[in-house]
Short mmCIF file of C-alpha atoms in Angstrom, two decimals:
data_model
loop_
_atom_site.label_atom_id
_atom_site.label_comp_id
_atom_site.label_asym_id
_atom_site.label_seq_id
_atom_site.Cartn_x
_atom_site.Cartn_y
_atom_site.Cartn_z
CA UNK A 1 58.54 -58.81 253.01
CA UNK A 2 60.32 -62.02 254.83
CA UNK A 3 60.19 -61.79 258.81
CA UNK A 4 63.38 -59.73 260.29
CA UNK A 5 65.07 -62.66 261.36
CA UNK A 6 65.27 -64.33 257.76
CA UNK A 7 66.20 -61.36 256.01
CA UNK A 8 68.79 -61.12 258.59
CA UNK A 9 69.76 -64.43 258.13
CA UNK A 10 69.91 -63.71 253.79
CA UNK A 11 71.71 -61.10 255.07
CA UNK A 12 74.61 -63.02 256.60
CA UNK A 13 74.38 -65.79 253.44
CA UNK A 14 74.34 -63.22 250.68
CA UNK A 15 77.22 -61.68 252.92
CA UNK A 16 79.49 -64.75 252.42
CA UNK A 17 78.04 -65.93 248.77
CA UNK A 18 79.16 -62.10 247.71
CA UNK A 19 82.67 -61.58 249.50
CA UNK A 20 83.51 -65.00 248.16
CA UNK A 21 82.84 -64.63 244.65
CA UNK A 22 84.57 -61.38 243.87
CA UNK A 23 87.98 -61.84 243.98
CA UNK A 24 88.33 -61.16 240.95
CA UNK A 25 90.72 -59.44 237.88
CA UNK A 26 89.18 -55.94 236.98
CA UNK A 27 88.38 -57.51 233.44
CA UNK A 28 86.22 -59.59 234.94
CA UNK A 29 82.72 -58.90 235.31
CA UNK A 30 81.42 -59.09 239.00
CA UNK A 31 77.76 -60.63 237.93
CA UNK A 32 79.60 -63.50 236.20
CA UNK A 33 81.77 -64.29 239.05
CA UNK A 34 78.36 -64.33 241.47
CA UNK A 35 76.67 -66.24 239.08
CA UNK A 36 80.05 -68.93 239.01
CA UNK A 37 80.74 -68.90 242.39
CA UNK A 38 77.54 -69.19 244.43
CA UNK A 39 76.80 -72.43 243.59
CA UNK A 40 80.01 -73.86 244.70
CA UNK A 41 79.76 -72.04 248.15
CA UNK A 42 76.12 -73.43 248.71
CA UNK A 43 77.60 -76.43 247.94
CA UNK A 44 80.23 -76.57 250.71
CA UNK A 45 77.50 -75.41 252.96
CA UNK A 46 75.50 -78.34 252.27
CA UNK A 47 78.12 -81.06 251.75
CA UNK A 48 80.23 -80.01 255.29
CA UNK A 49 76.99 -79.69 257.05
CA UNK A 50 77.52 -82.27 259.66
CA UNK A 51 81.25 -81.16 260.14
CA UNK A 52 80.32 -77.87 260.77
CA UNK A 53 77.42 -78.76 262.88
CA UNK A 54 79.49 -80.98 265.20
CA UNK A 55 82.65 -77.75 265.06
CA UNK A 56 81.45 -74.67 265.02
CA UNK A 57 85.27 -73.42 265.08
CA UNK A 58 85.26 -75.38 261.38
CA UNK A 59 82.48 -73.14 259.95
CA UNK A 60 83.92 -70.22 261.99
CA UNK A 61 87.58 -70.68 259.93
CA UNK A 62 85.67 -71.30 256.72
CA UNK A 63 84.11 -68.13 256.66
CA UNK A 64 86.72 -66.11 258.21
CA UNK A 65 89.35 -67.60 255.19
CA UNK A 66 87.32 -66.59 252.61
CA UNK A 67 86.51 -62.77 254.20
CA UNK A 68 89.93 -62.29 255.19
CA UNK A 69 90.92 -62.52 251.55
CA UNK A 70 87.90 -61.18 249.63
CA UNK A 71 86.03 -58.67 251.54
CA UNK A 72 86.88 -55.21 251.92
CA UNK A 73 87.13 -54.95 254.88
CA UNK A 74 88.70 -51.63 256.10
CA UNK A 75 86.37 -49.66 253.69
CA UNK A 76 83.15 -51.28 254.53
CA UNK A 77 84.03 -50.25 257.68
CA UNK A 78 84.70 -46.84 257.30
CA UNK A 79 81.09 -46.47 255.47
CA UNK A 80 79.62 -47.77 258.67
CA UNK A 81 81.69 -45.55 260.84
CA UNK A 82 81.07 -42.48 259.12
CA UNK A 83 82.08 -39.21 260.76
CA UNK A 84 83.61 -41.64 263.48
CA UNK A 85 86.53 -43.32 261.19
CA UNK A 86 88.12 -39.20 260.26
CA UNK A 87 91.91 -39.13 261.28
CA UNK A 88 91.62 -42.87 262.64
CA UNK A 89 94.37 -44.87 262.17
CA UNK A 90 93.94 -47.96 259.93
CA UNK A 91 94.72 -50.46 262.77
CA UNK A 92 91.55 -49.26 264.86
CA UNK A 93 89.70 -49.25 261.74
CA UNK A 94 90.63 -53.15 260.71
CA UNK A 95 89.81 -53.85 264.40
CA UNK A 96 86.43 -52.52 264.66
CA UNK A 97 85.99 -54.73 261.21
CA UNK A 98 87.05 -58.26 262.64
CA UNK A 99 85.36 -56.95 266.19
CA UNK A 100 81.63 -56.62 264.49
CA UNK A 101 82.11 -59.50 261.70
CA UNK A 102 83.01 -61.88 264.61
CA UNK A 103 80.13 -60.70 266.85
CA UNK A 104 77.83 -61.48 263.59
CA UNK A 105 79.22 -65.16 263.18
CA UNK A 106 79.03 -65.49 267.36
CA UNK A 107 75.10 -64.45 267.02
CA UNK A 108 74.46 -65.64 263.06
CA UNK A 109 77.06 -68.08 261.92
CA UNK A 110 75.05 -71.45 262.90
CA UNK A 111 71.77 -70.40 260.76
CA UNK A 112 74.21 -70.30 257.35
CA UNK A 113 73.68 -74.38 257.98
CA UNK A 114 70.05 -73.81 257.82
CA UNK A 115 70.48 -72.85 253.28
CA UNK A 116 68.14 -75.09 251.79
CA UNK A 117 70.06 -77.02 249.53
CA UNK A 118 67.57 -75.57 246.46
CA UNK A 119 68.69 -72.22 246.80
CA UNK A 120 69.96 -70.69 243.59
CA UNK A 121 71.06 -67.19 242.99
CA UNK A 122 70.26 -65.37 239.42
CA UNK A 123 72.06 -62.41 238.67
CA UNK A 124 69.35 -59.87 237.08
CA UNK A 125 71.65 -56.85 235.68
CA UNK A 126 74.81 -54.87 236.45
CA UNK A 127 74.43 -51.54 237.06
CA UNK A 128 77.81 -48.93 236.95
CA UNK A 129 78.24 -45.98 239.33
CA UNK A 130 80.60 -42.48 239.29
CA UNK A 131 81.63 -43.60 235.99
CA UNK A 132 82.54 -47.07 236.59
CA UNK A 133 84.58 -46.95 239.64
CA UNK A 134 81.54 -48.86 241.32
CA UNK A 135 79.26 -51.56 240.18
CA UNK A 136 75.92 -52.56 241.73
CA UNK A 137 74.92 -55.99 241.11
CA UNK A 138 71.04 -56.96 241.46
CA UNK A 139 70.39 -60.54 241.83
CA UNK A 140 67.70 -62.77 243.50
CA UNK A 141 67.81 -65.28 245.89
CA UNK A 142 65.09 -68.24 245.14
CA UNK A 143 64.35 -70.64 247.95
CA UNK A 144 62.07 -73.71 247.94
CA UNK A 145 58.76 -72.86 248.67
CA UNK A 146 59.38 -68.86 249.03
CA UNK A 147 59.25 -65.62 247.27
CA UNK A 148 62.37 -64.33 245.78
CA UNK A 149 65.13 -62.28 247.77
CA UNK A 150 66.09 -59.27 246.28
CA UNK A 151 69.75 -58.48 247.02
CA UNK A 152 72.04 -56.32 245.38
CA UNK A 153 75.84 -56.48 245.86
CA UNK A 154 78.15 -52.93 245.66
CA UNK A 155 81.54 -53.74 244.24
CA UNK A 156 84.36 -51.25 244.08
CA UNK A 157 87.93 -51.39 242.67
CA UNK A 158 91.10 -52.55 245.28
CA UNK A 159 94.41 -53.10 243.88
CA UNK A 160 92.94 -54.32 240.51
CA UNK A 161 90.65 -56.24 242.11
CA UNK A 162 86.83 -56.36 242.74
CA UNK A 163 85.42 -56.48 245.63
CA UNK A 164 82.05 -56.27 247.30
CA UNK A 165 81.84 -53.50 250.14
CA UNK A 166 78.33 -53.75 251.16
CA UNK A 167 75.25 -56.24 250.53
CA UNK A 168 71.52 -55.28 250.31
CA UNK A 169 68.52 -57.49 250.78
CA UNK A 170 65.32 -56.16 250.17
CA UNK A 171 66.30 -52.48 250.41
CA UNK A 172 68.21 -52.97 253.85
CA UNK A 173 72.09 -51.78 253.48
CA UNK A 174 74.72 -53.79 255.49
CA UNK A 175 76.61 -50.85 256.24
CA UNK A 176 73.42 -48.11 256.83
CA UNK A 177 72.35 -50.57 259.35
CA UNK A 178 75.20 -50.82 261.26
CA UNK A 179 76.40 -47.06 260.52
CA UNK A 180 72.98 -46.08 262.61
CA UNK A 181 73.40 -48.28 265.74
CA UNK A 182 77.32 -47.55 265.89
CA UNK A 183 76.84 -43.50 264.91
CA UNK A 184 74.71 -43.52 268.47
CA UNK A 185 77.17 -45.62 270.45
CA UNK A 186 79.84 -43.81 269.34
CA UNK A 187 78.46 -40.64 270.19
CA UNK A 188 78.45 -41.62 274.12
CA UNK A 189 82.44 -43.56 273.67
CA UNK A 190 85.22 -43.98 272.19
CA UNK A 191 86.32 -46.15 269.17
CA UNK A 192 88.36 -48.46 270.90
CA UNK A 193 85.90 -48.22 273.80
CA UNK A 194 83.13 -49.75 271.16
CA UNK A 195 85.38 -52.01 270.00
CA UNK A 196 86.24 -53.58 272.87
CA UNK A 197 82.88 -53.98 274.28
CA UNK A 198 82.36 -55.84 270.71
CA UNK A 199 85.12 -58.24 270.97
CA UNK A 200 83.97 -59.13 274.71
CA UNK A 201 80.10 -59.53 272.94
CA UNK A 202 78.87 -56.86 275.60
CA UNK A 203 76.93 -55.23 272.30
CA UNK A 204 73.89 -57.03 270.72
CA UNK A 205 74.14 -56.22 267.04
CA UNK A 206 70.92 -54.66 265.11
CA UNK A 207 68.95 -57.59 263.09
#
């Protein structure tokens, strides 16, 4: 198993390779659009490199453009709220979203310029779930001179389109992560409480 730190950091890469590939028409299978898409994204990573190194605020908007359009958003939330998101209005919801995917670029964004130029992403199988409403995706992540990642992607259908709702690499869930550390804040405060300690980066974010 890779040290925490790197799988967090596959985390936050798999995180952008997925929500930007899967934009994509319901008659179009999610593994192909992974398999398409990944290499352009490493791409930009490596070819804007020095741009983003010297603006931060560049790599920021590049990321943010592509979740913003790709990622759901609301409902990956909701997973990671649980019990917490019942009877909340969708505005607090889409808050607490942008509140803990900003905190991860503040803390993680620079180390998506540290993708070895090498890596390469195969797409193993697709997997459906309750009848095809969902699709898991298992692929691997090979890097130069290291073992392969295991990360699976979990797509489900909005507005005729799919899109990815929560990554896992090796076995560790994006949203079970965060649904643990936020369940025990948000037993002690509020939603909007959380959320605003979030947005002024008074909460350090599980790796």
């Amino acid at each position: 198993m890779i040290p925490l730190n790197k799988r967090f950091i596959a985390l936050l890469v798999s995180l952008l390779l997925g929500f930007v590939s899967v934009g994509c028409a319901a008659e179009q299978k999610p593994g192909d659009i992974i398999a398409e898409r990944t290499k352009i994204v490493l791409d930009t990573l490596v070819k804007q490199r020095a741009a983003f190194s010297a603006d931060s605020a560049k790599l920021d908007q590049f990321v943010q453009s592509e979740l913003n359009t790709l990622f759901d958003r609301e409902y990956s939330a909701r997973l990671v709220l649980a019990m917490h998101s019942r009877g909340v209005d969708a505005n607090k919801i889409t808050a607490f979203a942008d509140a803990l995917i900003n905190t991860l670029l503040r803390k993680y964004g620079a180390a998506l310029l540290e993708t070895d130029p090498s890596t390469d992403v195969k797409v193993l199988s697709e997997t459906a779930l309750r009848n095809g409403e969902m699709i898991r995706v298992a692929t691997e992540v090979h890097r130069r001179g290291g073992a392969p990642i295991p990360v699976d992607y979990l797509f489900r259908q909005n507005n005729g389109e799919w899109k990815v709702f929560d990554v896992i690499v090796e076995g560790v869930s994006y949203v079970q992560t965060y649904r643990t550390q936020f369940d025990e804040l948000l037993r002690r405060q509020t939603l909007d409480q959380v959320t605003e300690r979030l947005q002024q980066g008074q909460i350090d974010v599980k790796n």
